[in-house]
Coordinates of C-alpha atoms and ligand atoms in Angstrom, one line a residue:
X1 CA 30.5 54.1 57.2
X2 CA 34.0 55.0 56.2
X3 CA 34.9 54.5 52.6
X4 CA 36.2 56.5 49.7
X5 CA 32.8 56.8 48.0
X6 CA 31.9 60.2 46.5
X7 CA 28.6 61.8 47.5
X8 CA 26.1 60.6 44.8
X9 CA 23.0 61.8 43.1
X10 CA 19.9 60.2 44.7
X11 CA 16.5 59.2 43.4
X12 CA 13.7 61.6 44.3
X13 CA 12.4 59.5 47.2
X14 CA 11.4 55.8 47.4
X15 CA 9.2 55.9 44.3
X16 CA 11.9 57.2 42.1
X17 CA 13.9 54.1 42.7
X18 CA 10.9 51.8 42.5
X19 CA 9.8 53.3 39.2
X20 CA 13.3 53.2 37.7
X21 CA 14.0 49.6 38.9
X22 CA 10.6 48.5 37.6
X23 CA 11.3 50.2 34.3
X24 CA 14.6 48.3 34.1
X25 CA 13.0 45.0 35.0
X26 CA 9.9 45.3 32.9
X27 CA 10.9 45.2 29.2
X28 CA 11.3 43.0 26.2
X29 CA 12.2 40.2 28.6
X30 CA 8.6 40.1 29.8
X31 CA 6.7 40.8 26.7
X32 CA 9.0 39.3 24.0
X33 CA 11.3 36.8 25.6
X34 CA 9.1 35.2 28.3
X35 CA 6.3 34.2 26.0
X36 CA 8.5 32.8 23.3
X37 CA 10.7 30.9 25.7
X38 CA 7.6 29.5 27.4
X39 CA 6.5 28.4 23.9
X40 CA 9.8 26.8 23.2
X41 CA 10.2 25.0 26.5
X42 CA 6.8 23.5 26.6
X43 CA 4.6 25.8 28.8
X44 CA 3.5 25.2 32.4
X45 CA 6.6 23.4 33.7
X46 CA 8.8 26.1 32.4
X47 CA 6.6 28.8 34.0
X48 CA 6.7 27.0 37.3
X49 CA 10.5 26.7 37.4
X50 CA 10.7 30.3 36.3
X51 CA 8.4 31.4 39.2
X52 CA 10.4 29.3 41.7
X53 CA 13.6 30.9 40.5
X54 CA 12.2 34.4 40.9
X55 CA 11.3 33.6 44.5
X56 CA 14.3 31.5 45.5
X57 CA 17.0 33.2 43.5
X58 CA 15.8 36.5 42.1
X59 CA 14.4 38.1 45.2
X60 CA 17.4 37.4 47.5
X61 CA 19.9 38.4 44.8
X62 CA 18.0 41.6 44.1
X63 CA 17.9 42.6 47.8
X64 CA 21.6 41.8 48.0
X65 CA 22.5 43.8 44.9
X66 CA 20.6 46.9 46.0
X67 CA 22.2 46.7 49.4
X68 CA 25.7 46.3 47.9
X69 CA 25.0 49.3 45.6
X70 CA 23.7 51.5 48.4
X71 CA 26.5 50.6 50.8
X72 CA 29.3 50.9 48.2
X73 CA 27.8 54.0 46.4
X74 CA 29.3 53.3 43.0
X75 CA 29.3 51.3 39.9
X76 CA 29.3 47.5 40.5
X77 CA 33.1 47.4 40.3
X78 CA 33.7 50.2 42.8
X79 CA 30.8 49.3 45.1
X80 CA 31.8 45.7 45.5
X81 CA 35.4 46.6 46.0
X82 CA 34.5 49.1 48.7
X83 CA 32.0 46.9 50.5
X84 CA 34.4 43.9 50.5
X85 CA 37.3 46.1 51.7
X86 CA 35.1 47.3 54.6
X87 CA 34.8 43.8 55.7
X88 CA 38.5 43.1 55.3
X89 CA 37.8 41.0 52.2
X90 CA 40.0 40.8 49.1
X91 CA 39.7 42.8 45.9
X92 CA 39.2 39.8 43.5
X93 CA 35.5 40.0 44.4
X94 CA 35.4 43.1 42.3
X95 CA 35.8 40.8 39.4
X96 CA 32.1 40.2 40.0
X97 CA 31.5 43.8 39.2
X98 CA 33.5 43.6 36.0
X99 CA 31.5 40.6 34.9
X100 CA 28.3 42.3 35.7
X101 CA 29.3 45.4 33.7
X102 CA 30.4 43.2 30.7
X103 CA 27.2 41.3 31.0
X104 CA 24.9 44.4 30.9
X105 CA 26.8 45.7 27.9
X106 CA 26.6 42.4 26.0
X107 CA 22.9 42.1 26.7
X108 CA 22.4 45.6 25.4
X109 CA 24.2 44.7 22.1
X110 CA 21.4 42.3 21.2
X111 CA 18.6 44.1 23.1
X112 CA 18.8 47.2 20.8
X113 CA 18.1 44.9 17.8
X114 CA 15.0 43.5 19.4
X115 CA 14.0 47.0 20.5
X116 CA 14.5 48.0 16.9
X117 CA 11.9 45.3 15.9
X118 CA 9.4 47.0 18.3
X119 CA 10.1 50.4 16.8
X120 CA 9.8 49.1 13.3
X121 CA 6.5 47.4 14.1
X122 CA 5.2 50.7 15.5
X123 CA 6.1 52.3 12.3
X124 CA 4.3 49.5 10.3
X125 CA 1.2 50.1 12.5
X126 CA 1.3 53.8 11.9
X127 CA 1.8 53.5 8.2
X128 CA -0.8 50.8 7.8
X129 CA 1.7 48.2 6.7
X130 CA 0.1 45.4 8.7
X131 CA -3.5 45.8 7.6
X132 CA -5.3 42.9 6.0
X133 CA -2.6 40.3 6.5
X134 CA -3.1 36.6 7.1
X135 CA -1.2 34.3 9.5
X136 CA 1.2 33.3 6.7
X137 CA 1.8 36.9 5.7
X138 CA 2.8 37.7 9.3
X139 CA 5.7 35.3 9.1
X140 CA 6.7 36.6 5.7
X141 CA 6.6 40.2 7.0
X142 CA 8.7 39.4 10.0
X143 CA 11.3 37.7 7.7
X144 CA 11.3 40.6 5.3
X145 CA 11.8 43.1 8.1
X146 CA 14.9 41.2 9.1
X147 CA 16.3 40.4 5.7
X148 CA 17.2 44.0 4.9
X149 CA 20.2 45.1 7.0
X150 CA 19.7 48.7 6.2
X151 CA 16.1 48.6 7.5
X152 CA 17.0 46.6 10.6
X153 CA 20.2 48.7 11.1
X154 CA 18.2 51.9 10.9
X155 CA 16.0 50.9 13.8
X156 CA 18.7 49.5 16.1
X157 CA 20.8 52.6 15.4
X158 CA 17.8 54.8 16.3
X159 CA 17.4 52.9 19.6
X160 CA 21.1 53.3 20.4
X161 CA 20.9 57.1 19.8
X162 CA 17.7 57.6 21.9
X163 CA 19.2 55.5 24.7
X164 CA 22.4 57.5 24.8
X165 CA 20.5 60.8 24.6
X166 CA 18.6 59.8 27.7
X167 CA 21.6 58.5 29.6
X168 CA 23.7 61.5 28.7
X169 CA 21.1 63.8 30.3
X170 CA 21.6 62.3 33.8
X171 CA 19.9 60.1 36.3
X172 CA 16.9 62.0 37.4
X173 CA 16.0 64.0 34.4
X174 CA 16.6 61.2 32.0
X175 CA 15.3 58.1 33.6
X176 CA 12.7 58.8 36.2
X177 CA 10.3 60.8 34.2
X178 CA 9.7 58.3 31.4
X179 CA 8.9 55.4 33.7
X180 CA 6.1 57.0 35.6
X181 CA 3.6 57.1 32.7
X182 CA 5.0 54.1 30.7
X183 CA 4.4 51.4 33.3
X184 CA 0.7 52.0 33.9
X185 CA 0.2 52.4 30.2
X186 CA 1.8 49.0 29.5
X187 CA -0.4 47.3 32.1
X188 CA -3.5 48.9 30.7
X189 CA -2.6 47.8 27.1
X190 CA -2.0 44.2 28.3
X191 CA -5.3 44.2 30.1
X192 CA -7.1 45.2 26.9
X193 CA -5.3 42.4 25.0
X194 CA -6.3 39.9 27.7
X195 CA -9.9 40.9 27.6
X196 CA -9.8 40.5 23.8
X197 CA -8.0 37.1 24.2
X198 CA -10.7 36.0 26.6
X199 CA -13.2 36.2 23.8
X200 CA -11.0 34.9 21.0
X201 CA -11.6 31.2 21.4
X202 CA -8.1 30.4 22.4
X203 CA -8.2 31.5 26.1
X204 CA -8.8 28.0 27.6
X205 CA -5.9 26.5 25.6
X206 CA -3.7 29.4 26.6
X207 CA -4.5 28.9 30.3
X208 CA -3.8 25.3 30.1
X209 CA -0.6 25.8 28.2
X210 CA 0.7 28.4 30.7
X211 CA -0.4 26.9 34.0
X212 CA -0.9 23.1 33.6
X213 CA 2.2 21.5 35.0
X214 CA 3.6 18.7 32.9
X215 CA 6.9 17.6 34.4
X216 CA 7.8 15.5 31.3
X217 CA 7.9 18.6 29.1
X218 CA 10.8 20.2 30.9
X219 CA 14.4 19.4 29.9
X220 CA 17.6 20.3 31.7
X221 CA 18.1 22.9 29.1
X222 CA 14.7 24.3 29.9
X223 CA 15.5 24.5 33.6
X224 CA 18.7 26.4 32.8
X225 CA 16.8 28.7 30.5
X226 CA 14.2 29.3 33.2
X227 CA 16.8 30.2 35.8
X228 CA 18.7 32.4 33.3
X229 CA 15.4 34.2 32.5
X230 CA 14.6 34.9 36.1
X231 CA 17.9 36.8 36.3
X232 CA 17.4 38.5 33.0
X233 CA 13.9 39.6 33.7
X234 CA 14.8 41.2 37.0
X235 CA 17.9 42.8 35.5
X236 CA 20.2 41.0 37.9
X237 CA 23.9 40.4 37.8
X238 CA 24.3 42.8 35.0
X239 CA 25.0 46.0 36.8
X240 CA 21.7 47.7 36.4
X241 CA 20.0 47.1 39.7
X242 CA 23.3 47.4 41.7
X243 CA 24.1 50.7 40.1
X244 CA 20.5 52.0 40.6
X245 CA 20.8 50.9 44.2
X246 CA 23.8 53.2 44.6
X247 CA 21.4 56.1 44.1
X248 CA 18.9 54.9 46.7
X249 CA 18.4 57.0 49.9
X250 CA 19.4 55.5 53.2
X251 CA 16.0 55.4 54.6
X252 CA 14.3 53.4 51.8
X253 CA 13.3 49.8 52.7
X254 CA 15.2 47.4 50.5
X255 CA 12.9 44.5 51.3
X256 CA 9.7 46.2 50.4
X257 CA 11.2 47.8 47.3
X258 CA 12.5 44.5 46.0
X259 CA 9.1 42.8 46.5
X260 CA 7.3 45.6 44.7
X261 CA 9.6 45.4 41.7
X262 CA 9.6 41.6 41.6
X263 CA 5.8 41.4 41.8
X264 CA 5.3 44.0 39.2
X265 CA 7.7 42.3 36.9
X266 CA 6.2 38.9 37.3
X267 CA 2.7 40.2 36.8
X268 CA 3.6 41.9 33.6
X269 CA 5.2 38.7 32.3
X270 CA 2.2 36.5 33.1
X271 CA -0.1 39.2 31.7
X272 CA 1.9 39.1 28.5
X273 CA 1.6 35.4 28.3
X274 CA -2.2 35.7 28.8
X275 CA -2.4 38.3 26.1
X276 CA -0.3 36.4 23.5
X277 CA -1.1 32.7 23.8
X278 CA -4.9 33.0 23.1
X279 CA -4.0 34.7 19.8
X280 CA -1.6 31.9 19.0
X281 CA -4.0 29.1 19.7
X282 CA -7.0 30.8 18.2
X283 CA -5.1 31.2 14.9
X284 CA -3.6 27.7 14.9
X285 CA 0.0 29.1 15.2
X286 CA 2.9 27.2 16.6
X287 CA 3.8 28.3 20.3
X288 CA 7.4 27.3 19.7
X289 CA 8.0 29.5 16.7
X290 CA 10.8 31.4 18.4
X291 CA 11.8 35.0 18.8
X292 CA 9.3 36.3 16.2
X293 CA 6.4 35.0 18.3
X294 CA 4.9 38.3 19.5
X295 CA 5.6 40.1 16.2
X296 CA 3.8 37.4 14.2
X297 CA 0.8 36.9 16.6
X298 CA -0.2 40.3 18.1
X299 CA -0.7 42.1 14.9
X300 CA -3.3 39.5 14.0
X301 CA -5.2 40.3 17.1
X302 CA -5.0 44.0 16.5
X303 CA -6.4 43.5 13.0
X304 CA -9.4 41.6 14.4
X305 CA -10.3 43.7 17.4
X306 CA -12.4 46.9 17.4
X307 CA -10.1 50.0 17.4
X308 CA -7.3 47.5 16.7
X309 CA -5.0 50.0 14.8
X310 CA -5.2 52.5 17.7
X311 CA -4.5 49.7 20.3
X312 CA -1.7 48.3 18.1
X313 CA -0.1 51.7 17.9
X314 CA -0.4 52.3 21.6
X315 CA 0.9 48.8 22.4
X316 CA 4.1 49.2 20.3
X317 CA 4.6 52.7 21.8
X318 CA 4.5 51.1 25.3
X319 CA 6.7 48.2 24.3
X320 CA 9.3 50.5 22.7
X321 CA 9.2 52.7 25.9
X322 CA 9.6 49.6 28.1
X323 CA 12.6 48.5 26.0
X324 CA 14.1 52.0 26.4
X325 CA 13.8 52.1 30.2
X326 CA 15.5 48.8 30.3
X327 CA 18.3 49.7 27.8
X328 CA 19.1 52.9 29.7
X329 CA 19.6 50.8 32.8
X330 CA 22.0 48.5 31.1
X331 CA 24.4 51.4 30.2
X332 CA 24.2 52.9 33.6
X333 CA 26.8 50.7 35.2
X334 CA 29.4 51.5 32.4
X335 CA 28.6 55.2 32.3
X336 CA 28.7 55.4 36.1
X337 CA 32.1 53.6 36.2
X338 CA 33.5 55.8 33.4
X339 CA 32.4 59.1 35.1
X340 CA 33.6 58.0 38.5
X341 CA 37.0 56.7 37.4
X342 CA 38.0 58.3 34.2
X343 CA 37.1 61.9 35.0
X344 CA 34.9 62.3 31.9
X345 CA 31.5 63.9 31.7
X346 CA 28.3 61.8 31.7
X347 CA 27.6 62.9 28.2
X348 CA 31.1 61.9 26.8
X349 CA 30.8 58.6 28.6
X350 CA 27.4 57.9 27.2
X351 CA 28.4 58.7 23.6
X352 CA 31.7 56.8 23.8
X353 CA 29.8 53.8 25.1
X354 CA 27.2 54.3 22.4
X355 CA 29.8 54.1 19.6
X356 CA 31.2 50.8 20.8
X357 CA 27.6 49.6 21.3
X358 CA 26.7 50.6 17.8
X359 CA 29.6 48.6 16.3
X360 CA 28.9 45.4 18.2
X361 CA 25.1 45.6 17.9
X362 CA 25.4 46.1 14.2
X363 CA 27.3 42.7 14.1
X364 CA 24.5 41.2 16.1
X365 CA 21.9 42.7 13.7
X366 CA 23.7 41.1 10.7
X367 CA 22.9 37.7 12.2
X368 CA 19.5 38.0 10.7
X369 CA 20.6 38.8 7.1
X370 CA 24.0 39.2 5.6
X371 CA 25.7 37.2 8.4
X372 CA 23.0 34.4 8.5
X373 CA 25.8 31.9 7.7
X374 CA 28.3 33.2 10.3
X375 CA 27.6 30.6 13.0
X376 CA 29.7 28.9 15.6
X377 CA 28.4 25.6 17.0
X378 CA 25.1 26.3 15.3
X379 CA 24.6 29.7 16.9
X380 CA 24.7 33.2 15.4
X381 CA 26.5 36.1 17.1
X382 CA 23.1 37.4 18.3
X383 CA 22.3 34.0 19.8
X384 CA 25.7 33.8 21.4
X385 CA 25.3 37.1 23.2
X386 CA 21.9 35.9 24.6
X387 CA 23.1 32.4 25.4
X388 CA 26.3 33.5 27.2
X389 CA 24.7 36.2 29.3
X390 CA 21.4 34.5 30.2
X391 CA 22.5 31.0 30.7
X392 CA 25.9 31.4 32.2
X393 CA 27.1 34.9 33.1
X394 CA 24.0 36.0 35.1
X395 CA 23.5 32.9 37.1
X396 CA 27.3 32.8 37.8
X397 CA 27.2 36.5 38.8
X398 CA 24.2 35.8 41.0
X399 CA 26.0 32.9 42.7
X400 CA 29.0 35.2 43.3
X401 CA 26.8 37.9 44.9
X402 CA 25.0 35.5 47.3
X403 CA 28.3 33.9 48.3
X404 CA 29.9 37.2 48.9
X405 CA 27.0 38.5 51.1
X406 CA 26.3 35.2 52.8
X407 CA 29.9 34.1 53.7
X408 CA 32.4 36.9 53.1
X409 CA 31.0 40.2 54.3
X410 CA 30.9 41.1 57.9
X411 CA 27.4 40.2 59.0
X412 CA 26.7 43.7 60.4
X413 CA 27.1 45.3 57.0
X414 CA 24.1 43.5 55.5
X415 CA 22.1 43.7 58.7
X416 CA 22.5 47.5 58.7
X417 CA 21.8 47.9 55.0
X418 CA 18.8 45.6 54.8
X419 CA 17.3 46.7 58.1
X420 CA 15.1 43.6 58.4
X421 CA 13.5 42.1 61.5
X422 CA 15.6 39.2 63.0
X423 CA 13.2 36.6 61.6
X424 CA 13.2 38.2 58.1
X425 CA 17.0 38.6 58.2
X426 CA 17.4 35.0 59.1
X427 CA 15.2 34.1 56.2
X428 CA 17.3 36.2 53.8
X429 CA 20.5 34.8 55.2
X430 CA 19.2 31.3 54.9
X431 CA 18.3 32.0 51.2
X432 CA 21.6 33.6 50.3
X433 CA 23.7 31.0 52.1
X434 CA 22.0 27.8 51.2
X435 CA 18.9 27.9 49.0
X436 CA 20.1 30.3 46.2
X437 CA 23.7 28.9 45.9
X438 CA 22.5 25.3 46.0
X439 CA 19.7 26.0 43.5
X440 CA 22.1 27.7 41.0
X441 CA 24.8 25.0 41.4
X442 CA 22.3 22.1 41.0
X443 CA 20.7 23.6 37.9
X444 CA 24.2 24.1 36.4
X445 CA 25.3 20.5 37.2
X446 CA 22.1 19.2 35.8
X447 CA 22.5 21.2 32.6
X448 CA 26.2 20.0 32.3
X449 CA 25.0 16.5 32.7
X450 CA 27.2 16.0 35.8
X451 CA 24.4 15.3 38.2
X452 CA 20.7 14.9 37.9
X453 CA 18.1 16.7 39.9
X454 CA 17.0 13.5 41.7
X455 CA 19.5 13.9 44.5
X456 CA 17.7 17.2 45.3
X457 CA 14.9 15.0 46.7
X458 CA 17.2 14.4 49.7
X459 CA 17.5 18.0 50.5
X460 CA 14.4 19.1 52.3
X461 CA 15.7 17.7 55.6
X462 CA 19.1 19.2 55.2
X463 CA 17.6 22.5 54.2
X464 CA 15.2 22.5 57.1
X465 CA 18.0 21.8 59.5
X466 CA 20.1 24.6 58.1
X467 CA 17.1 26.9 58.3
X468 CA 16.6 26.2 61.9
X469 CA 20.3 26.8 62.7
X470 CA 20.3 30.1 60.8
X471 CA 17.1 31.3 62.5
X472 CA 18.4 30.4 66.0
X473 CA 21.8 32.0 65.3
X474 CA 20.1 35.1 64.0
X475 CA 17.6 35.6 66.8
X476 CA 20.1 34.9 69.5
X477 CA 23.2 36.6 68.4
X478 CA 22.2 40.3 68.6
X479 CA 20.5 39.5 71.9
X480 CA 23.5 37.6 73.2
X481 CA 25.7 40.5 72.2
X482 CA 23.5 42.9 74.0
X483 CA 23.4 40.8 77.1
X484 CA 27.1 40.4 77.1
X485 CA 27.8 44.1 76.6
X486 CA 25.3 45.1 79.3
Ligands
PFF501 N1 15.0 43.1 32.6 C1 15.0 43.5 31.3 C2 13.8 42.9 30.5 O1 13.2 42.0 31.1 O2 13.6 43.2 29.4 C3 16.3 43.2 30.6 C4 17.5 43.7 31.3 C5 17.6 45.0 31.7 C6 18.5 42.8 31.6 C7 18.8 45.4 32.4 C8 19.7 43.2 32.3 C9 19.8 44.5 32.6 F1 20.8 44.9 33.3

């Protein structure tokens, strides 16, 4: 390939990337956000749409982003510009890279606040501040934790500093190591919680709530939320996965890697649901009680189970670590762009980014106390950051990525990068050309009230026809070429 990309650092083998990408994907989105959104949007139907979005949008977009990153060997902006130029495309596509970088940074601005909650609960666990509390006390403790800006600010500042310390140290040393012990630890903790939940009396209700499909309970807003969350949880369209992909060695299989990350991420989210909802139902709590859900429910379980304090401490250590491996991935795009383009060191780039992050995240943190009244259209600054990124910017970015790969890039580029068999390549192409873009557009139109989902019923035939055409095209074209050249 001829382009102006610099030689880049690479992960130490295939597992380095898988661990880092899983570390990015698995985080507060799985353990904090997925359960509370499921609670807010009514359970099973939300879960089903979320799973469908992971499969139909998340997996194809992730494969495409990794391929774009590896091909373009750079930050989202540079990588997309190079890959598009290689196919004779125009530079406006690199706007996608700018949006992704902005999106990752905006997410980080509220993410460090939530990560701060996790750290502060770890501290409460260690210092015995959660012992002997009732269901009502839990809500009061969560409220009091947020009401003091110095307390909350202390924890989010700490998260910012730790994140920048790790990022400043560099790709391999900083990121890879922490993920390799954190992930298995997180899974083990969740398993312990699920076993506890199975005996808590609320397990049946939890299963029913999570997996019973009740179409009536899902609004257009819920569908949009489920789609946005699929992007959020896989760290898509926000620069993280694409930039990590730029460090991936040439011989690693993108398809297998993507599946590993997506399956691990989805399992952790479902496990978190199975760990949390039994506690909610056994204690008569409200599943739709919002962002404080896990912080108000899990400590109750830790109080009641044998060795609860120890498990509670371990759990919050794991959650805080999971949050950190995600936050470091959100800064990676910006830091990589600054070091590649502005000639500054990694350390300077990390700390410079950290200062801007600290200022904006402090504003987000104030949404819970001093700035509780600073709202626009009923949303705080914190809520706006979440809403704009998850509901709009990520799905739009994902749409851009699949359109770029499906229609603009020279088909050989993706064929070479993905290295799939003809049938699998046809499947990928069919997804990025038709299923993913149509899915995203329809959910947008539905949420905007422009069209309803009913017309989607007419699709299966259209989609089937397009699938067959793509498959035939894919299987015959390389063969045809070979025959013609022979
Ligand atoms: N996937 C992360 C989580 O579920 O917590 C959040 C995230 C990480 C979003 C990195 C975006 C990103 F670039």
